[in-house]
Coordinates of C-alpha atoms in Angstrom, one line a residue:
M1 CA -13.8 89.6 9.2
M2 CA -12.8 86.7 11.4
H3 CA -14.5 86.6 14.8
S4 CA -12.1 87.3 17.6
V5 CA -13.0 84.2 19.5
L6 CA -12.4 82.0 16.5
R7 CA -9.0 83.6 16.0
E8 CA -8.1 83.4 19.7
T9 CA -9.2 79.8 20.1
T10 CA -7.3 78.8 17.0
E11 CA -4.2 80.6 18.3
R12 CA -4.5 78.9 21.6
I13 CA -4.7 75.5 20.0
V14 CA -1.7 76.2 17.7
A15 CA 0.4 77.2 20.7
R16 CA -0.7 74.2 22.8
S17 CA -0.1 71.8 19.9
Q18 CA 3.3 73.2 18.7
A19 CA 5.5 70.3 19.7
T20 CA 3.2 67.5 18.7
R21 CA 2.1 69.1 15.5
E22 CA 5.6 69.8 14.4
R23 CA 6.6 66.2 15.1
Y24 CA 3.6 64.9 13.1
V25 CA 4.2 67.2 10.1
A26 CA 7.9 66.3 10.0
Q27 CA 7.0 62.6 10.0
M28 CA 4.5 63.1 7.1
R29 CA 6.9 65.3 5.1
E30 CA 9.6 62.7 5.4
A31 CA 7.2 60.0 4.2
G32 CA 6.2 62.1 1.3
R33 CA 9.9 62.9 0.3
Q34 CA 10.5 59.2 -0.2
G35 CA 8.7 59.4 -3.5
P36 CA 6.2 57.1 -5.2
V37 CA 5.7 54.1 -2.9
R38 CA 5.9 51.4 -5.5
D39 CA 9.5 52.5 -6.4
R40 CA 10.6 51.1 -3.1
L41 CA 9.1 47.6 -3.6
S42 CA 11.2 44.7 -4.9
C43 CA 9.9 42.9 -7.9
S44 CA 8.7 40.1 -5.7
N45 CA 6.9 42.6 -3.4
L46 CA 5.2 44.2 -6.3
A47 CA 4.3 40.9 -8.0
H48 CA 2.5 39.8 -4.9
G49 CA 0.6 43.0 -4.7
I50 CA -0.7 42.9 -8.2
A51 CA -0.9 39.2 -8.9
A52 CA -4.7 39.1 -8.8
Q53 CA -5.2 42.2 -11.1
A54 CA -6.3 42.1 -14.7
D55 CA -3.5 42.4 -17.3
A56 CA -4.5 46.0 -18.1
E57 CA -4.3 47.0 -14.5
K58 CA -0.9 45.3 -14.1
K59 CA 0.5 47.4 -17.0
I60 CA -0.7 50.6 -15.3
L61 CA 0.7 49.5 -11.9
A62 CA 4.1 48.8 -13.4
V63 CA 4.5 52.4 -14.4
T64 CA 5.8 54.6 -11.6
R65 CA 4.0 57.7 -12.7
S66 CA 0.5 56.2 -12.5
S67 CA -1.6 56.1 -9.3
N68 CA -2.9 53.2 -7.3
L69 CA -5.8 54.0 -5.1
A70 CA -6.6 52.1 -1.9
I71 CA -10.3 51.4 -1.1
V72 CA -10.8 51.0 2.6
S73 CA -14.4 50.1 3.3
A74 CA -16.7 49.5 6.2
Y75 CA -19.3 47.7 4.1
N76 CA -21.6 45.2 5.8
E77 CA -25.2 44.2 5.3
M78 CA -26.2 44.8 9.0
L79 CA -25.7 48.6 8.9
S80 CA -28.3 50.2 6.7
A81 CA -25.9 53.1 6.2
H82 CA -23.1 50.9 4.9
Q83 CA -25.1 48.4 2.8
P84 CA -25.0 50.7 -0.3
Y85 CA -21.2 50.4 -0.2
E86 CA -21.5 46.9 -1.7
R87 CA -21.5 48.3 -5.2
F88 CA -19.0 51.2 -4.7
P89 CA -15.8 49.3 -5.4
A90 CA -16.8 48.5 -8.9
L91 CA -17.8 52.1 -9.6
I92 CA -14.5 53.3 -8.2
K93 CA -12.4 50.8 -10.1
Q94 CA -14.0 51.8 -13.4
A95 CA -13.6 55.5 -12.7
A96 CA -10.0 55.0 -11.8
M97 CA -9.2 53.1 -15.0
E98 CA -10.9 56.0 -17.0
A99 CA -8.5 58.4 -15.2
G100 CA -5.4 56.2 -16.1
A101 CA -5.2 54.8 -12.6
V102 CA -6.0 51.6 -10.7
A103 CA -8.0 51.2 -7.5
Q104 CA -7.6 48.1 -5.3
F105 CA -9.8 47.0 -2.4
A106 CA -7.1 47.4 0.2
G107 CA -9.0 46.2 3.3
G108 CA -12.3 46.2 5.2
V109 CA -12.8 47.5 8.7
P110 CA -15.3 46.3 11.2
A111 CA -18.5 48.3 11.6
M112 CA -20.9 47.7 14.4
C113 CA -24.3 49.3 14.7
D114 CA -25.0 51.2 17.9
G115 CA -28.7 51.0 17.0
V116 CA -28.5 47.2 17.4
T117 CA -26.4 47.2 20.5
Q118 CA -28.2 49.9 22.4
G119 CA -28.9 48.6 25.9
R120 CA -27.1 45.3 25.1
A121 CA -23.8 44.0 26.3
G122 CA -22.2 44.6 22.9
M123 CA -22.5 48.3 23.5
E124 CA -19.6 48.0 25.9
L125 CA -17.3 47.2 22.9
S126 CA -18.7 50.1 20.8
L127 CA -16.3 52.9 21.7
F128 CA -13.2 50.7 21.5
S129 CA -14.3 49.6 18.1
R130 CA -13.0 52.9 17.0
E131 CA -9.4 51.9 17.9
V132 CA -9.9 48.6 16.1
I133 CA -11.1 50.5 13.0
A134 CA -8.1 52.8 13.2
T135 CA -5.6 49.9 13.3
A136 CA -7.5 48.0 10.6
T137 CA -7.2 51.1 8.4
A138 CA -3.5 51.3 9.0
I139 CA -3.1 47.6 8.2
A140 CA -4.9 48.1 4.9
L141 CA -2.5 51.0 4.0
S142 CA 0.7 49.3 5.2
H143 CA 1.6 47.6 2.0
D144 CA 3.4 50.5 0.3
L145 CA 1.4 50.1 -2.8
F146 CA -0.9 53.1 -2.7
D147 CA -0.8 56.7 -3.8
G148 CA -4.1 57.7 -2.2
V149 CA -7.0 56.3 -0.2
L150 CA -10.8 56.4 -0.5
C151 CA -12.5 55.8 2.8
L152 CA -16.0 54.3 2.6
G153 CA -17.4 54.9 6.1
I154 CA -20.3 56.8 7.7
C155 CA -21.4 55.8 11.2
D156 CA -20.5 56.5 14.7
K157 CA -17.0 55.1 15.5
I158 CA -16.3 54.3 11.9
V159 CA -15.4 57.7 10.5
P160 CA -13.3 58.7 13.5
G161 CA -11.5 55.4 13.4
M162 CA -10.8 55.5 9.7
L163 CA -9.6 59.1 9.9
I164 CA -7.2 58.3 12.8
G165 CA -5.8 55.4 10.9
A166 CA -5.5 57.4 7.6
L167 CA -3.8 60.2 9.4
R168 CA -0.9 57.9 10.1
F169 CA -0.5 57.8 6.3
G170 CA -1.1 61.5 6.1
H171 CA 1.4 62.0 3.3
L172 CA -1.2 60.4 1.0
P173 CA -4.3 62.2 -0.2
C174 CA -7.5 60.9 1.3
I175 CA -11.2 61.4 0.4
F176 CA -14.1 60.2 2.4
V177 CA -17.0 58.9 0.2
P178 CA -20.5 59.1 1.6
A179 CA -23.4 56.8 0.7
G180 CA -26.3 59.1 1.9
P181 CA -29.3 58.8 4.2
M182 CA -32.3 56.5 3.7
R183 CA -35.4 58.3 2.5
T184 CA -37.8 59.7 5.0
G185 CA -40.0 57.2 6.7
Y186 CA -42.0 57.3 9.9
S187 CA -41.2 60.6 11.5
N188 CA -38.5 60.7 14.3
A189 CA -41.0 62.5 16.6
E190 CA -43.6 59.9 16.1
K191 CA -41.1 57.1 16.6
A192 CA -40.0 58.7 19.9
R193 CA -43.6 59.0 21.0
V194 CA -44.3 55.3 20.5
R195 CA -41.0 54.5 22.3
Q196 CA -42.2 56.5 25.3
L197 CA -45.7 54.9 25.2
Y198 CA -44.0 51.5 25.2
A199 CA -41.8 52.5 28.2
E200 CA -45.0 53.5 30.0
G201 CA -46.7 50.2 29.2
K202 CA -49.2 51.9 26.9
A203 CA -48.0 50.3 23.6
S204 CA -47.3 46.7 22.8
R205 CA -44.1 45.3 21.5
E206 CA -45.8 44.7 18.1
E207 CA -46.7 48.4 17.9
L208 CA -43.2 49.4 18.9
L209 CA -41.6 47.1 16.3
E210 CA -44.0 48.4 13.6
A211 CA -43.0 52.0 14.4
E212 CA -39.3 51.2 14.5
C213 CA -39.4 49.3 11.2
A214 CA -41.3 52.2 9.6
A215 CA -38.6 54.6 10.7
Y216 CA -35.7 52.4 9.8
H217 CA -37.0 51.0 6.5
G218 CA -34.3 50.8 3.9
P219 CA -30.7 51.3 2.8
G220 CA -29.0 54.5 4.0
T221 CA -28.1 56.3 7.1
C222 CA -30.7 56.7 9.8
T223 CA -32.4 60.1 9.2
F224 CA -32.1 61.6 12.6
Y225 CA -29.2 63.9 13.4
G226 CA -27.1 61.6 15.5
T227 CA -23.4 60.8 15.4
A228 CA -23.5 59.2 12.0
N229 CA -24.9 62.2 10.2
T230 CA -22.8 64.6 12.4
N231 CA -19.8 62.7 11.0
Q232 CA -20.9 63.5 7.5
V233 CA -21.3 67.2 8.2
L234 CA -17.9 67.3 9.8
M235 CA -16.2 65.5 6.9
E236 CA -17.6 68.0 4.4
V237 CA -16.9 71.1 6.5
M238 CA -13.4 69.8 7.3
G239 CA -12.7 69.4 3.6
L240 CA -12.7 65.6 3.2
H241 CA -15.8 65.2 1.2
L242 CA -16.4 66.7 -2.2
P243 CA -18.9 69.5 -1.7
G244 CA -22.6 69.1 -2.1
G245 CA -23.0 65.3 -2.2
T246 CA -23.1 64.3 1.4
F247 CA -26.8 63.9 1.9
L248 CA -27.9 62.6 -1.5
N249 CA -29.9 59.4 -0.9
P250 CA -28.3 56.1 -2.0
D251 CA -30.8 55.8 -4.9
D252 CA -30.4 59.4 -6.0
P253 CA -29.1 59.7 -9.6
G254 CA -26.3 61.9 -8.4
R255 CA -25.0 59.4 -5.8
D256 CA -22.9 57.3 -8.2
L257 CA -21.7 60.4 -10.0
Y258 CA -20.3 61.8 -6.8
T259 CA -18.5 58.5 -6.1
R260 CA -16.9 58.6 -9.6
L261 CA -15.9 62.2 -9.2
A262 CA -14.3 61.5 -5.8
T263 CA -12.2 58.8 -7.5
Q264 CA -11.1 61.1 -10.3
R265 CA -10.4 63.9 -7.9
L266 CA -8.2 61.6 -5.8
V267 CA -6.0 61.0 -8.9
E268 CA -5.8 64.8 -9.4
I269 CA -4.7 65.5 -5.9
G270 CA -2.2 62.6 -5.7
A271 CA 1.6 63.0 -6.0
H272 CA 1.3 62.4 -9.7
G273 CA -1.7 64.7 -10.2
E274 CA -2.2 68.4 -11.0
A275 CA -2.8 69.5 -7.4
P276 CA -1.0 67.3 -4.8
T277 CA -3.0 67.6 -1.5
P278 CA -1.8 65.2 1.2
L279 CA -4.1 64.6 4.1
F280 CA -1.8 66.1 6.6
E281 CA -2.1 69.5 4.9
V282 CA -6.0 69.3 4.9
I283 CA -6.3 68.4 8.6
D284 CA -4.6 71.2 10.4
E285 CA -5.6 73.4 13.4
R286 CA -7.9 75.5 11.2
A287 CA -9.8 72.5 9.8
V288 CA -10.2 71.1 13.4
V289 CA -11.6 74.4 14.6
N290 CA -14.0 74.4 11.6
G291 CA -15.1 70.9 12.6
I292 CA -15.9 72.1 16.1
V293 CA -17.8 75.1 14.8
A294 CA -19.9 73.0 12.4
L295 CA -20.7 70.6 15.2
L296 CA -21.9 73.4 17.4
A297 CA -23.8 75.4 14.8
S298 CA -25.7 72.3 13.6
G299 CA -26.6 71.0 17.1
G300 CA -24.6 67.8 16.4
S301 CA -23.7 64.8 18.5
T302 CA -22.1 65.1 21.9
N303 CA -20.0 62.0 21.0
H304 CA -17.8 64.4 19.1
T305 CA -16.6 66.1 22.2
I306 CA -14.7 62.8 22.4
H307 CA -14.1 61.8 18.8
L308 CA -13.0 65.2 17.5
V309 CA -10.4 65.3 20.3
A310 CA -9.1 61.9 19.3
M311 CA -9.0 62.7 15.5
A312 CA -7.2 66.0 16.2
L313 CA -4.6 64.3 18.3
A314 CA -3.9 61.8 15.6
A315 CA -2.8 64.8 13.5
G316 CA -0.7 66.2 16.4
I317 CA -3.3 68.8 17.4
V318 CA -4.4 69.1 21.1
I319 CA -7.9 70.3 21.8
N320 CA -10.0 70.1 24.9
W321 CA -13.5 71.0 26.2
D322 CA -12.4 74.6 27.0
D323 CA -12.1 75.1 23.2
F324 CA -15.6 73.7 22.7
A325 CA -17.0 76.0 25.4
A326 CA -15.3 79.1 24.1
L327 CA -16.7 78.6 20.6
S328 CA -20.1 77.5 21.9
A329 CA -20.6 80.8 23.5
V330 CA -20.4 82.7 20.2
V331 CA -21.4 80.1 17.5
P332 CA -25.2 80.4 17.0
L333 CA -27.5 77.4 16.5
L334 CA -28.5 77.6 12.9
A335 CA -30.2 74.2 12.5
R336 CA -33.2 72.4 14.0
V337 CA -32.9 68.7 13.1
Y338 CA -34.2 65.9 15.3
P339 CA -33.6 65.6 18.2
N340 CA -33.2 69.4 18.3
G341 CA -36.3 69.8 16.2
S342 CA -38.8 67.7 14.2
A343 CA -37.0 67.7 10.8
D344 CA -34.8 64.9 9.5
V345 CA -31.6 65.2 7.5
N346 CA -33.5 65.0 4.2
A347 CA -35.4 68.1 5.2
F348 CA -32.1 69.7 6.3
R349 CA -30.7 69.1 2.8
R350 CA -33.7 70.5 1.1
A351 CA -33.6 73.6 3.2
G352 CA -30.1 74.4 2.2
G353 CA -28.0 71.8 4.0
I354 CA -24.3 72.0 4.7
A355 CA -23.8 74.7 2.1
W356 CA -26.1 76.9 4.0
L357 CA -24.2 76.4 7.2
V358 CA -20.9 77.1 5.5
R359 CA -22.2 80.3 3.8
E360 CA -23.7 81.7 7.0
L361 CA -20.8 80.8 9.2
L362 CA -18.2 82.2 6.7
G363 CA -20.3 85.4 6.5
A364 CA -20.3 85.7 10.3
G365 CA -16.5 85.2 10.5
L366 CA -16.9 81.9 12.3
L367 CA -15.1 79.6 9.9
H368 CA -11.6 79.6 8.5
E369 CA -11.9 80.1 4.8
D370 CA -8.2 79.8 3.9
V371 CA -8.0 76.0 4.4
R372 CA -6.9 73.2 2.0
T373 CA -9.7 70.8 1.0
V374 CA -9.9 67.9 -1.3
A375 CA -11.8 70.3 -3.7
G376 CA -9.2 73.1 -3.6
D377 CA -7.5 75.7 -1.4
S378 CA -10.6 77.5 0.0
L379 CA -13.8 76.6 1.8
R380 CA -15.7 78.9 -0.6
R381 CA -16.8 76.1 -2.9
Y382 CA -18.5 74.4 0.0
Q383 CA -21.0 77.3 0.4
E384 CA -22.4 76.5 -3.1
E385 CA -25.1 73.9 -3.9
G386 CA -24.2 71.0 -6.1
C387 CA -26.7 70.2 -8.8
V388 CA -26.4 67.2 -11.2
R389 CA -26.8 68.2 -14.8
D390 CA -25.8 66.2 -17.9
A391 CA -23.8 63.7 -16.0
T392 CA -21.8 66.3 -14.1
V393 CA -22.0 68.4 -11.0
V394 CA -22.7 72.1 -11.4
Y395 CA -22.3 74.4 -8.4
Q396 CA -24.5 77.4 -8.0
P397 CA -25.3 79.9 -5.2
L398 CA -28.0 79.1 -2.6
P399 CA -31.0 81.3 -2.5
E400 CA -30.8 84.2 -0.1
Q401 CA -33.6 82.9 2.1
S402 CA -33.8 79.5 3.8
R403 CA -36.1 77.2 2.0
D404 CA -37.5 76.2 5.4
P405 CA -36.8 78.6 8.3
D406 CA -38.1 76.0 10.8
V407 CA -35.0 73.9 9.9
L408 CA -32.3 76.4 8.9
R409 CA -31.9 80.0 9.7
P410 CA -29.4 82.7 8.9
A411 CA -26.6 83.7 11.4
T412 CA -28.4 87.0 11.9
Q413 CA -31.6 85.3 13.1
P414 CA -30.5 82.0 14.7
F415 CA -32.6 79.6 16.8
R416 CA -30.4 80.7 19.7
P417 CA -27.4 83.0 19.9
D418 CA -25.2 80.2 21.4
S419 CA -24.8 76.6 20.2
G420 CA -26.4 74.9 23.2
L421 CA -23.4 72.9 24.3
A422 CA -22.2 73.6 27.8
L423 CA -19.1 72.7 29.8
L424 CA -19.9 72.0 33.4
Q425 CA -17.4 72.0 36.3
G426 CA -17.6 71.5 40.0
N427 CA -16.6 69.1 42.7
L428 CA -17.9 66.2 40.7
G429 CA -15.4 67.0 37.9
R430 CA -16.0 68.2 34.3
A431 CA -18.9 67.2 32.1
I432 CA -20.7 68.1 28.9
L433 CA -24.4 69.1 28.8
K434 CA -26.3 69.5 25.5
T435 CA -28.9 72.2 26.0
S436 CA -30.0 72.9 22.4
A437 CA -33.0 70.6 22.6
L438 CA -34.0 71.6 26.1
P439 CA -36.6 74.2 27.1
P440 CA -35.0 77.1 29.0
D441 CA -36.5 76.0 32.3
R442 CA -34.8 72.6 32.1
E443 CA -31.2 74.1 31.9
R444 CA -31.0 74.3 35.7
I445 CA -32.1 71.6 38.1
S446 CA -31.4 71.0 41.8
A447 CA -32.8 67.7 43.2
P448 CA -31.8 64.7 45.3
A449 CA -29.7 62.0 43.8
R450 CA -30.9 58.5 43.0
V451 CA -27.9 56.3 42.4
F452 CA -28.1 53.3 40.0
D453 CA -25.4 50.9 38.9
S454 CA -26.9 50.1 35.5
Q455 CA -29.6 51.1 33.0
Q456 CA -31.5 48.1 34.0
A457 CA -31.6 49.1 37.7
L458 CA -33.1 52.4 36.7
A459 CA -35.6 50.7 34.4
D460 CA -36.6 48.3 37.2
A461 CA -37.2 51.3 39.6
F462 CA -39.3 53.0 36.9
H463 CA -41.5 50.0 36.3
A464 CA -41.9 49.6 40.0
D465 CA -43.3 53.2 40.2
E466 CA -40.5 54.3 42.5
L467 CA -39.5 57.3 40.5
A468 CA -42.6 59.6 40.5
C469 CA -40.7 62.5 42.0
D470 CA -38.0 65.1 41.3
F471 CA -34.5 63.5 41.2
V472 CA -31.2 63.4 39.4
A473 CA -30.3 59.9 38.2
V474 CA -26.6 59.2 39.0
L475 CA -25.0 56.4 37.0
P476 CA -21.3 55.9 38.0
G477 CA -19.2 53.1 36.6
Q478 CA -20.1 53.8 33.0
G479 CA -16.8 55.4 31.9
P480 CA -14.3 54.0 29.4
A481 CA -12.0 52.4 32.1
A482 CA -15.0 50.8 33.8
N483 CA -16.9 49.1 31.0
G484 CA -16.0 50.8 27.7
M485 CA -18.3 53.8 28.1
P486 CA -21.6 52.5 26.5
E487 CA -24.3 54.9 25.4
L488 CA -27.2 55.0 27.8
H489 CA -29.8 56.1 25.3
Q490 CA -32.4 53.6 26.5
L491 CA -32.9 55.9 29.6
T492 CA -34.3 58.7 27.5
P493 CA -37.8 57.3 27.0
L494 CA -38.1 56.5 30.7
L495 CA -36.9 59.8 32.0
G496 CA -38.8 61.6 29.2
S497 CA -42.0 60.0 30.5
L498 CA -41.3 61.3 34.0
Q499 CA -40.4 64.7 32.7
D500 CA -43.7 64.9 30.7
A501 CA -45.6 64.0 33.8
G502 CA -44.3 67.2 35.4
H503 CA -41.3 65.9 37.4
R504 CA -37.9 67.6 37.3
V505 CA -35.5 64.9 36.3
A506 CA -31.9 64.8 34.9
I507 CA -29.0 62.4 34.6
V508 CA -25.4 62.6 35.6
T509 CA -23.0 59.9 34.4
D510 CA -19.5 59.2 33.3
G511 CA -21.0 57.3 30.4
R512 CA -22.3 58.6 27.1
M513 CA -25.7 59.4 25.8
S514 CA -26.6 58.8 22.1
G515 CA -26.1 61.5 19.6
A516 CA -29.9 61.4 19.3
S517 CA -30.4 62.4 22.9
G518 CA -31.3 65.9 24.2
K519 CA -34.9 65.9 25.7
V520 CA -33.7 65.3 29.2
P521 CA -30.9 67.3 30.9
A522 CA -27.9 65.0 30.9
A523 CA -24.5 65.9 32.4
I524 CA -22.4 63.2 30.6
H525 CA -18.8 62.2 30.1
V526 CA -18.0 63.1 33.7
W527 CA -14.4 62.8 34.5
P528 CA -12.5 61.8 36.6
E529 CA -14.7 58.8 36.1
A530 CA -15.8 56.7 39.1
A531 CA -13.6 53.8 38.2
Q532 CA -10.5 56.0 38.4
G533 CA -11.4 57.6 41.7
G534 CA -13.8 60.3 40.6
L535 CA -16.2 61.7 43.2
L536 CA -19.2 60.6 41.1
G537 CA -18.6 57.2 42.7
R538 CA -19.1 58.7 46.2
V539 CA -22.5 60.1 45.6
R540 CA -25.3 58.5 47.7
D541 CA -29.1 58.5 47.4
G542 CA -30.5 61.7 48.7
D543 CA -27.4 63.9 48.1
P544 CA -28.4 67.3 46.6
I545 CA -27.2 67.6 43.0
L546 CA -27.0 70.9 41.2
I547 CA -26.8 71.1 37.4
D548 CA -26.7 74.7 36.1
A549 CA -25.9 75.1 32.4
A550 CA -25.9 78.9 32.4
A551 CA -23.4 79.0 35.3
G552 CA -21.5 76.0 34.1
V553 CA -21.8 74.2 37.4
L554 CA -22.0 70.5 38.3
S555 CA -21.8 69.7 41.9
V556 CA -22.9 67.5 44.8
Q557 CA -23.8 69.7 47.7
V558 CA -22.1 67.6 50.3
D559 CA -19.3 68.7 52.7
D560 CA -15.9 67.9 51.4
A561 CA -15.0 66.1 54.6
E562 CA -18.0 63.8 54.3
L563 CA -17.2 63.0 50.7
A564 CA -13.6 62.1 51.7
R565 CA -14.9 59.7 54.4
R566 CA -17.0 57.8 51.9
S567 CA -15.7 54.7 50.1
P568 CA -14.9 55.2 46.4
W569 CA -16.8 53.4 43.7
A570 CA -16.4 49.7 44.0
G571 CA -19.0 48.5 41.5
S572 CA -18.4 45.5 39.4
K573 CA -16.4 45.7 36.2
R574 CA -17.8 43.2 33.7
T575 CA -14.8 41.7 32.1
T576 CA -16.1 38.6 30.4
G577 CA -18.7 37.7 27.8
V578 CA -19.4 39.0 24.3
G579 CA -15.7 39.5 23.7
R580 CA -15.1 41.8 26.6
E581 CA -12.0 39.8 27.4
L582 CA -10.3 40.9 24.2
F583 CA -10.5 44.6 25.2
A584 CA -9.0 44.3 28.7
G585 CA -5.8 46.0 27.6
M586 CA -7.8 49.0 26.2
R587 CA -9.8 49.4 29.4
A588 CA -6.6 49.4 31.4
R589 CA -4.9 52.2 29.4
V590 CA -7.7 54.3 28.1
S591 CA -7.5 58.1 28.6
S592 CA -10.2 60.3 29.9
A593 CA -13.2 61.4 27.9
E594 CA -11.8 64.9 27.5
S595 CA -8.6 63.4 26.1
G596 CA -10.6 61.5 23.5
A597 CA -11.0 58.2 25.4
L598 CA -8.0 56.9 23.5
A599 CA -6.7 53.4 24.1
L600 CA -4.2 53.4 21.2
F601 CA -1.6 55.6 22.8
S602 CA -1.0 57.8 25.9
G603 CA -3.2 60.8 26.4
D604 CA -0.6 63.4 25.5
G605 CA 0.1 61.6 22.2
D606 CA 3.8 61.0 22.8
S607 CA 3.7 57.3 22.0
L608 CA 1.8 58.1 18.8
L609 CA 3.8 61.0 17.6

């Protein structure tokens, strides 16, 4: 039976979204009613679009009842996760021809690496790269040549951006094609230990680089459970991956097979296929709720309290942090993957992986089963394990017991009864706190504020031995309107070191922490942000700060009249250098973190829908 909170939350979202969802669906149905897109092209239009194709492909494309598949790829050589995509277009083109269709490389989208830009100026462009990716995806699909789209993307802003762009062409079927994680190298826990030693001055740069290169050592997604791998879990549970292939390594014999099967399946679910399945029918309110549940049950990235909101709104669906909080209270934590544990995503897959999550959550009534997916009209197939046999994928039931109960547990014996994602509220505004990786005694802290205007300022104080005490680090001016909302992940080793030394420390900021964060209490995404008048910008050194996850409280314990007398945040907004100038318009119009930090359209979605 469906859990009452799942049902009530979904009903609330449906009611809240009625006007925008109806408008979106009407737009997509009208686009679909116009028929095969190539019928509307003049001979000159079509000739331009197929001029570079081989003669055999031109013959197929001249036939209305054949399919032309768009490949939209985020391939580049700098991202280890995306480097394997170099060879995917050739595989896809061959598989399409075998299915009587054609696949064209429709366009590439930019793909920056947050691991490279952490703590650097480029990180201030990171969040807004999602909007650039969304518009680049739309440009790739704008030629009226295509009957479906294969999205080749994995990492942080890339999957959300691609999905936002593809949803504007939601009358077409869409399948996301994963490339898989790199094989296990240096353990994430050992890597974190060396990072902390380096922050303390107890390890050299050479030792740190050796550890980092041993952890990030080859093609594939980074193996910790950050935003990139959370994206992959969400795409499968939301029905946009074929089931079972998400976490196969790039060199696994089944990797290419899944890519070919995704191509063949896209032909089948296109307008000319056996089971037409447009994207707008896959991403509905139930699929979005399933995505939230998967995020919570797996202990996934806090970045998705922003990205899921944006992706949903692109489909006319309005969600907010109250929905996350309501589900978090009843969705159990079923996985322990770094930073919520010591295992990596390869161990997660071996223990049962996404299929285990789906099976257990369906059994607990915490997922909608009756959803459309690229694999069919039910989520049931996604609870089975895919095995490669004789050049095909065979699905079979998982064993009753987890293969590794330290990594995956049943819903009846979870790691904790709630998911470990808390909504905080108080006079400082609303914020998100991830508690799933915290010991219980760190879920509440009351300590004086230490206010810093940058990560570097905090680092300088740390290295000057000024922080050997209990305190809450307050970093205002890190929100989307101020500087693009960079991740502040470089603070984790510093604050972790102080915490390990016995000090009670935490962070409060209108910025983001990485999807790999969790060891130190962090009230993040605070809004209203300081740059838009939020009280976070009026906090001063010494002000008592209370963070209480159980009570859902975030407050500065200062008299309201005193706060009103103080000047608002007036920190510097860096507007030039490393391309910041190009994003001035986005900073000026961006919505709040809870509204998805969207800079493409107004927060209520009216200008989009």
